[in-house]
mmCIF file of C-alpha atoms in Angstrom:
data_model
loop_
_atom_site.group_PDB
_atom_site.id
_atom_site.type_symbol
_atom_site.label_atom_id
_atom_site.label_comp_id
_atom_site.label_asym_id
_atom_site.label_seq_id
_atom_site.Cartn_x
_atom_site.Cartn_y
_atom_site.Cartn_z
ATOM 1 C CA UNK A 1 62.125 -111.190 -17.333
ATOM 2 C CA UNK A 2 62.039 -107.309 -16.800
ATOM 3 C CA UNK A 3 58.559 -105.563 -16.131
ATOM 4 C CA UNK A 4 58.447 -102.310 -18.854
ATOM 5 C CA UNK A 5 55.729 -99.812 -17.613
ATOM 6 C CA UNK A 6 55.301 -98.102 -20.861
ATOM 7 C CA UNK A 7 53.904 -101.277 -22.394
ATOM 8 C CA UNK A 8 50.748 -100.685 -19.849
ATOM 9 C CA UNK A 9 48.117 -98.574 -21.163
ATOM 10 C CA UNK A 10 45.039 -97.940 -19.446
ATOM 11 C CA UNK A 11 43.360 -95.413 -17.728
ATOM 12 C CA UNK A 12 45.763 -95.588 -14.592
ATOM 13 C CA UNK A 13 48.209 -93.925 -16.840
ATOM 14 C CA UNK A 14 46.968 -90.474 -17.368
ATOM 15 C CA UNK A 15 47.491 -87.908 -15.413
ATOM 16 C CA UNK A 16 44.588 -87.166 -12.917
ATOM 17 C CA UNK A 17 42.465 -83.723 -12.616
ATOM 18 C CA UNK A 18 40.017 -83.631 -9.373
ATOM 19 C CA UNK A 19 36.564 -82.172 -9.065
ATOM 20 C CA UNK A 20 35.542 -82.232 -5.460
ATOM 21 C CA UNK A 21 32.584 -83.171 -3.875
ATOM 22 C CA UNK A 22 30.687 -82.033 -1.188
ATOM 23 C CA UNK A 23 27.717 -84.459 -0.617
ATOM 24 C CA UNK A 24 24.835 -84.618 2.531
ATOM 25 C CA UNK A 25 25.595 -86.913 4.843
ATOM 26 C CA UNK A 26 22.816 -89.511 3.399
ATOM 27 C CA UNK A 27 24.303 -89.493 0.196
ATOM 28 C CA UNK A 28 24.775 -93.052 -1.554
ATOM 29 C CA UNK A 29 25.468 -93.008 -4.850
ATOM 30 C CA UNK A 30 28.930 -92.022 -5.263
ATOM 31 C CA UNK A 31 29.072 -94.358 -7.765
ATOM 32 C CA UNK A 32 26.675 -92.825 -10.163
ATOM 33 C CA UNK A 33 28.651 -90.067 -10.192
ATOM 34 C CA UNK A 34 31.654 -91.431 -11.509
ATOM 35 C CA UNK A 35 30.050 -92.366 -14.729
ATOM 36 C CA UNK A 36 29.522 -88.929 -15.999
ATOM 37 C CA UNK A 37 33.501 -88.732 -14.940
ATOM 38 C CA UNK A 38 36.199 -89.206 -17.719
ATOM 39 C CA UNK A 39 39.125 -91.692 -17.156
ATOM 40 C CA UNK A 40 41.356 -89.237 -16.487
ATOM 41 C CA UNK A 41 39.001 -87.273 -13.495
ATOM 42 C CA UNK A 42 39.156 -88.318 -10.337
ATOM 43 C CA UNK A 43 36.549 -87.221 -8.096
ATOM 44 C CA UNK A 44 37.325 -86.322 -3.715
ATOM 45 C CA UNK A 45 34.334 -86.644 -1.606
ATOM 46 C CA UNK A 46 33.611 -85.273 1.547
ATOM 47 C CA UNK A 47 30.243 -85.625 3.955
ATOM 48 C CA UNK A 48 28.099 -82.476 5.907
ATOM 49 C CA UNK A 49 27.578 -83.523 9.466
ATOM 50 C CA UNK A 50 24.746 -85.857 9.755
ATOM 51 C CA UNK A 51 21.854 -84.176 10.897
ATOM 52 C CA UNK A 52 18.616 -86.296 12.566
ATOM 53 C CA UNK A 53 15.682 -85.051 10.742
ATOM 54 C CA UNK A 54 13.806 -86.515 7.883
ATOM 55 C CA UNK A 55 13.761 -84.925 4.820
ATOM 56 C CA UNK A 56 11.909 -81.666 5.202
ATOM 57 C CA UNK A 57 12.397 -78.108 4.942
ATOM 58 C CA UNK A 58 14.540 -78.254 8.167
ATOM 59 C CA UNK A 59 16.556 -80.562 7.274
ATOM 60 C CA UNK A 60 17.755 -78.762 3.639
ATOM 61 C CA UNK A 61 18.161 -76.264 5.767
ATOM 62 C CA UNK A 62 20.511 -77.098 7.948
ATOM 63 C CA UNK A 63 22.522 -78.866 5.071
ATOM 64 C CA UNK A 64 22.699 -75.320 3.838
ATOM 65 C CA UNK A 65 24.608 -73.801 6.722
ATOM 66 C CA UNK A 66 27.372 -71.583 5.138
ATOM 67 C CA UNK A 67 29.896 -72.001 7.874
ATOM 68 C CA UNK A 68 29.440 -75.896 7.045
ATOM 69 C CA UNK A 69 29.869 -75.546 3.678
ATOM 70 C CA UNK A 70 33.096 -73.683 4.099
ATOM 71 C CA UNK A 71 34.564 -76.664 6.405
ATOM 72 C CA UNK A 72 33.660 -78.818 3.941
ATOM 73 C CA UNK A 73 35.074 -77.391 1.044
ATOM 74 C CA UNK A 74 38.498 -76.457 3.163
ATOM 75 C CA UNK A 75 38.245 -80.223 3.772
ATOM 76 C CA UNK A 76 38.359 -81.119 0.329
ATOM 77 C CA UNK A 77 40.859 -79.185 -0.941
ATOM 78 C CA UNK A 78 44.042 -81.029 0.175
ATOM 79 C CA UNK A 79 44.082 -83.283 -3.061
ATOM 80 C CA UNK A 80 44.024 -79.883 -4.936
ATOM 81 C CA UNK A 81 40.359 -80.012 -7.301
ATOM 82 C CA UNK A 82 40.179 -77.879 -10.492
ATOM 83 C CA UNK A 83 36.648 -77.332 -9.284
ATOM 84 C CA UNK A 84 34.319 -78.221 -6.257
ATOM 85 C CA UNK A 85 30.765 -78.974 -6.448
ATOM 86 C CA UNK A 86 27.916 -78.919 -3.970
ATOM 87 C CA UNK A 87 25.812 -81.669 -4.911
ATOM 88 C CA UNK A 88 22.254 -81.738 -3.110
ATOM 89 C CA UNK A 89 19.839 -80.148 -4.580
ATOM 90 C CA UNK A 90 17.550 -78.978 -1.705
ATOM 91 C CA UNK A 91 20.111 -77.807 0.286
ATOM 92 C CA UNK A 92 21.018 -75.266 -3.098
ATOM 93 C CA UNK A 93 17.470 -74.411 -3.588
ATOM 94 C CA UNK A 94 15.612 -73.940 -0.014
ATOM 95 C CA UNK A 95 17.069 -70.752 0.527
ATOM 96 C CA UNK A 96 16.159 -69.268 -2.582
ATOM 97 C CA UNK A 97 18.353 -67.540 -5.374
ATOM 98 C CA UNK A 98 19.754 -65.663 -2.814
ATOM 99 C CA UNK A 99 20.797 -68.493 -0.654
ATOM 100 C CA UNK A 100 21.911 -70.377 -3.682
ATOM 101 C CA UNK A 101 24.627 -67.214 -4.571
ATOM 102 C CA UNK A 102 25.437 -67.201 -0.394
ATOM 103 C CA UNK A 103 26.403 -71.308 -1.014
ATOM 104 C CA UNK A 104 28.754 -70.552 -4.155
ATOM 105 C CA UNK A 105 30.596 -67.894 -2.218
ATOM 106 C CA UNK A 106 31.131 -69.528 0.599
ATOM 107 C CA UNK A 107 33.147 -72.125 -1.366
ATOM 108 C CA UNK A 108 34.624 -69.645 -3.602
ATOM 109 C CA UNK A 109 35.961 -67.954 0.369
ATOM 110 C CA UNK A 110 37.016 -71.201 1.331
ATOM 111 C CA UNK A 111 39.324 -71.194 -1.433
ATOM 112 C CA UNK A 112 37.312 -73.578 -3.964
ATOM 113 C CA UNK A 113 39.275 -72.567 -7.497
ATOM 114 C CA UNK A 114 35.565 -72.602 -9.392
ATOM 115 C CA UNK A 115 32.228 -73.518 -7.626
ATOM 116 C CA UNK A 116 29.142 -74.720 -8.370
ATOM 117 C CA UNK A 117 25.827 -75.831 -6.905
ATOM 118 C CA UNK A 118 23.118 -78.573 -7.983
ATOM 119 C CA UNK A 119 20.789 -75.762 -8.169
ATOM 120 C CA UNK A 120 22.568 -73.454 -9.737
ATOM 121 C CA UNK A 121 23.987 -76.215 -12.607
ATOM 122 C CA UNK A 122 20.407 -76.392 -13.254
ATOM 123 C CA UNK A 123 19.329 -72.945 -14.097
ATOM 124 C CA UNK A 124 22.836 -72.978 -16.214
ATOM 125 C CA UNK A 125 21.680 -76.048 -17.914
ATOM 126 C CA UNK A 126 18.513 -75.235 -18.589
ATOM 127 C CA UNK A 127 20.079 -72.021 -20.256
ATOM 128 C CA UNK A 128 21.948 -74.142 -22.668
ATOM 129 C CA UNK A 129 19.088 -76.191 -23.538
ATOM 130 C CA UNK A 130 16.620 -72.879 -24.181
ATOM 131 C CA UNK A 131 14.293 -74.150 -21.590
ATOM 132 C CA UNK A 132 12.352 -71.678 -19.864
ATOM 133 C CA UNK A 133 9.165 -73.708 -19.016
ATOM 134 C CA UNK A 134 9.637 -77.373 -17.742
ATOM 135 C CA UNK A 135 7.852 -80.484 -15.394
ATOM 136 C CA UNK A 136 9.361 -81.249 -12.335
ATOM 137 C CA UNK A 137 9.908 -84.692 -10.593
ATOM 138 C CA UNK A 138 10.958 -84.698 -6.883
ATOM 139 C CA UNK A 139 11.073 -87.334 -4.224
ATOM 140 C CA UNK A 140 10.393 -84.500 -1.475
ATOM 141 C CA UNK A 141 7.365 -83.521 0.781
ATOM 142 C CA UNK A 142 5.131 -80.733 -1.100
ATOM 143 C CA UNK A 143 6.534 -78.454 1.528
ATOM 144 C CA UNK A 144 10.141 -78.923 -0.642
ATOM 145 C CA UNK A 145 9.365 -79.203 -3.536
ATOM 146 C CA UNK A 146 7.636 -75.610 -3.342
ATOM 147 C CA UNK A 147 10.879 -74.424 -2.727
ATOM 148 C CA UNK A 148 12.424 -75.559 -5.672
ATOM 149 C CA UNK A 149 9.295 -73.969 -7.929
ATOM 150 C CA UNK A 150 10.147 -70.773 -6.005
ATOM 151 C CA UNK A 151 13.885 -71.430 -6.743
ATOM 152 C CA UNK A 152 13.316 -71.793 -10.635
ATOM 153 C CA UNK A 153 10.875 -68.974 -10.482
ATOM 154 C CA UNK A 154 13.182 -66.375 -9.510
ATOM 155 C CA UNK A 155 15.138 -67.479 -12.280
ATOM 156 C CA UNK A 156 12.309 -67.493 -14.690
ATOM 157 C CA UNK A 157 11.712 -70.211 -15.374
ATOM 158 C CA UNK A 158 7.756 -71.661 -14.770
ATOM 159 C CA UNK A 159 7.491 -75.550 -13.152
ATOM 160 C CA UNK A 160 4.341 -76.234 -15.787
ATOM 161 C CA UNK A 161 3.368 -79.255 -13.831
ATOM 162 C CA UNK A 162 5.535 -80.936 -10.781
ATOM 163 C CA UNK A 163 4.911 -83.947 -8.716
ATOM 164 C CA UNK A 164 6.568 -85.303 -5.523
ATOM 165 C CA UNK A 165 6.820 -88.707 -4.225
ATOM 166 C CA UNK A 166 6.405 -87.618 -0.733
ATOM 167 C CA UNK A 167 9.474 -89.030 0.861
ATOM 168 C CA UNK A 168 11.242 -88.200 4.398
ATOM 169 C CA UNK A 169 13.981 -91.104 4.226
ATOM 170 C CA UNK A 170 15.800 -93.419 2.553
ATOM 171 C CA UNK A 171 15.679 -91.564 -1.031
ATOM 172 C CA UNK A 172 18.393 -93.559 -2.567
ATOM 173 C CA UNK A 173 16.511 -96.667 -2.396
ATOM 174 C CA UNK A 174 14.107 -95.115 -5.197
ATOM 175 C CA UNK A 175 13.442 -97.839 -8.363
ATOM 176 C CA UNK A 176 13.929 -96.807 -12.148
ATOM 177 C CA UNK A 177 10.374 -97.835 -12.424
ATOM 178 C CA UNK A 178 8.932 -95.170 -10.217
ATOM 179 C CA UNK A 179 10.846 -92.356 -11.522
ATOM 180 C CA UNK A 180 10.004 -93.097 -15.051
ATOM 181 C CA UNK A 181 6.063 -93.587 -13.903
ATOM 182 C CA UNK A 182 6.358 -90.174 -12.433
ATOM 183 C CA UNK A 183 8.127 -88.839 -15.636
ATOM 184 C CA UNK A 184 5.318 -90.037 -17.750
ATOM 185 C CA UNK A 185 2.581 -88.850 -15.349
ATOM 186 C CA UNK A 186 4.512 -85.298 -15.280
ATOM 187 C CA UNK A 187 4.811 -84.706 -18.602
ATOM 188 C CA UNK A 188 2.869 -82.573 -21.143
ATOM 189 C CA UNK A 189 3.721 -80.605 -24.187
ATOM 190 C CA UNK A 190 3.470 -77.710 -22.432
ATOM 191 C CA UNK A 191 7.132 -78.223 -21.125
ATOM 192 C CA UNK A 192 10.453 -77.853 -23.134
ATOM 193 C CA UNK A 193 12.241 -80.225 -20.525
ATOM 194 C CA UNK A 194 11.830 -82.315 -17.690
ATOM 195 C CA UNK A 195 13.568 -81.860 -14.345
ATOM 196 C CA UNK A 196 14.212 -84.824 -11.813
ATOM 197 C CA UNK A 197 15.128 -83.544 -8.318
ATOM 198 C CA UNK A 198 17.751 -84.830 -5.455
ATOM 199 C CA UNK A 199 21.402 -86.212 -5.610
ATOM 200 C CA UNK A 200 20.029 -89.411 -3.950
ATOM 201 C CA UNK A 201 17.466 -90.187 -6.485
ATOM 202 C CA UNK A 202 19.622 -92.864 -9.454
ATOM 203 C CA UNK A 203 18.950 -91.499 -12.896
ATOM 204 C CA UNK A 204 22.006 -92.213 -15.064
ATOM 205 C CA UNK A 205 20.640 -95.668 -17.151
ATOM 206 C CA UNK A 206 17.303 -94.548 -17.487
ATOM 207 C CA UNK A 207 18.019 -90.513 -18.978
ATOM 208 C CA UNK A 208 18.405 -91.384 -22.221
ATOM 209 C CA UNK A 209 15.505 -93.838 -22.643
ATOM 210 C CA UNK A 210 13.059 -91.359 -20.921
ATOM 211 C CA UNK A 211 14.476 -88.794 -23.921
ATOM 212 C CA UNK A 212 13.555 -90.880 -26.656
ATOM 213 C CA UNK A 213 9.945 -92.006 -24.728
ATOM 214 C CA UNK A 214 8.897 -88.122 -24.212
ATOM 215 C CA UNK A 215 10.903 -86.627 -27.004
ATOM 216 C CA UNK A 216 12.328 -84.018 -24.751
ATOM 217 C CA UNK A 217 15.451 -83.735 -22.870
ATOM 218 C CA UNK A 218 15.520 -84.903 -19.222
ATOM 219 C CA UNK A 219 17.630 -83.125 -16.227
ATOM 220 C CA UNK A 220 18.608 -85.117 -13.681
ATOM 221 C CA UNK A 221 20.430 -83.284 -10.188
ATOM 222 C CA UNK A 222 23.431 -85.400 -10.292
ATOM 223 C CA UNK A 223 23.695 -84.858 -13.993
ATOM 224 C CA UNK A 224 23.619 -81.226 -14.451
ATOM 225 C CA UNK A 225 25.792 -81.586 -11.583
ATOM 226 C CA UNK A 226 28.941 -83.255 -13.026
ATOM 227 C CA UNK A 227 28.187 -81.162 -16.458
ATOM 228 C CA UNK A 228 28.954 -78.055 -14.552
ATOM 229 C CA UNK A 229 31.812 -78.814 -12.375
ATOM 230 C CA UNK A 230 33.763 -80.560 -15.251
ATOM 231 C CA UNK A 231 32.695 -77.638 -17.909
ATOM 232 C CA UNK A 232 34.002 -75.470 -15.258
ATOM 233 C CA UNK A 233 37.539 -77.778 -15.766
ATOM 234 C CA UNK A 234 37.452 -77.392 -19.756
ATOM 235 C CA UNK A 235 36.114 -80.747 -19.501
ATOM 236 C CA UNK A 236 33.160 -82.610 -21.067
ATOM 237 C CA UNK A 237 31.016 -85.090 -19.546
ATOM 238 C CA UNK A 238 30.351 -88.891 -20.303
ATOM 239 C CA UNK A 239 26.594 -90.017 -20.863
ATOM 240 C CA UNK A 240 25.511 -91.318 -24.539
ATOM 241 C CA UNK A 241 22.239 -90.540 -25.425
ATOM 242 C CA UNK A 242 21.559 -87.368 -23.027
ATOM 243 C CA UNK A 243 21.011 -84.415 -24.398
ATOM 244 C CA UNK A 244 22.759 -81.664 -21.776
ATOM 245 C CA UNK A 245 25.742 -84.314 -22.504
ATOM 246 C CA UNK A 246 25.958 -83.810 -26.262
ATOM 247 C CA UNK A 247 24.384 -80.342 -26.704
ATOM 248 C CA UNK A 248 26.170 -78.326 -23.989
ATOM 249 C CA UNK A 249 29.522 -76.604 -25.233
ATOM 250 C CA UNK A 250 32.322 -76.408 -22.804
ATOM 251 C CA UNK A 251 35.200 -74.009 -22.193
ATOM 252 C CA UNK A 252 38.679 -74.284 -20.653
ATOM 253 C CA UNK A 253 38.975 -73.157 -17.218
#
């Protein structure tokens, strides 16, 4: 019996567009990721160098480091990515909007075809959404989650109300039923949207529920994330139910 490819469809078949990824070294949930991805996506990863602090000012810092950045991106180029994104969101707000610009030119120098930054997805996608006043959910230290209120400031856009969960480690190990405590504790109908903060914090099951519970949309970093690098790519995202997902236009690269 002879084997005919062409009667085997599935999404092995089409042909494969890359974003790449440049994640902190504590990052762990590359999976989550992938489900804003379409079949025919394929996403590179690549680490920053661990660092051994606990998650503080210092630490975003040093995850910020340009020259870093730069290796990082060069690293991921090789499988040649339509885009490359820089997903951690304290290490894309903690310099301010200034140090969020430095990050997306350093990958842009690097050679990066189009850039983009946690932060920086999230002031776009709050543009698309007409939010200009929102409540903020972090898993950081008051000292970083200031930052990011500073961050969105600049940009002008007012944190109503924000809380943090006060974490220095171990982030990804953060239950649905927390974050959707905090959500409810954050919220008031002051804000147009809410915000949850860090790559490492899983959000993808619970974004539409939260939607229909507060009657709001709900930002999540590795969501606005993916959104931007694959509407840089002409592409649009995967995630029934959330709002950014079905509301946000996108245009060919």
């Amino acid at each position: 019996m002879t084997f005919d490819p062409s009667l085997v469809v599935g999404p092995e078949l089409l042909a494969q567009h890359g974003i790449g990824v440049v994640a902190p070294f504590d990052f762990a949930l590359d999976r989550e990721l992938w489900r804003w991805t379409p079949d025919d996506v394929s996403l590179f990863m690549t680490r920053l160098p661990y660092v051994p602090v606990p998650v503080t000012v210092e630490m975003a810092s040093a995850l910020s480091d340009q020259s870093i950045v730069r290796q990082a991106t060069r690293d991921v180029l090789a499988p040649e990515p339509l885009a490359v994104a820089y997903a951690c969101a304290s290490g894309s707000f903690i310099r301010g909007r200034a140090g969020e610009l430095q990050l997306h030119q350093s990958m842009l120098q690097a050679g990066a075809p189009v850039s983009t930054t946690t932060s920086g997805a999230l002031v776009e996608s709050l543009g698309l959404l007409g939010a200009r006043r929102i409540a903020v959910v972090t898993p950081y230290i008051d000292a970083v989650t200031e930052r990011l209120v500073s961050f969105l400031g600049e940009h002008g856009i007012e944190v109503v109300t924000s809380v943090g969960l006060g974490l220095l480690s171990h982030i990804w190990k953060v239950g649905y039923g927390e974050i959707v405590s905090a959500v409810s504790a954050v919220d008031c109908p002051e804000a147009e949207a809410v915000f949850i903060s860090c790559t490492n914090v899983p959000t993808y099951d619970i974004i539409a529920p939260l939607e229909q519970m507060i009657g709001k949309p709900v930002l999540t970093a590795n969501q606005v994330t993916m959104c931007s690098a694959l509407r840089a790519m002409g592409r649009a995202a995967s995630g029934p139910g959330q709002s950014l997902v079905s509301l946000a236009p996108f245009t060919a690269a």
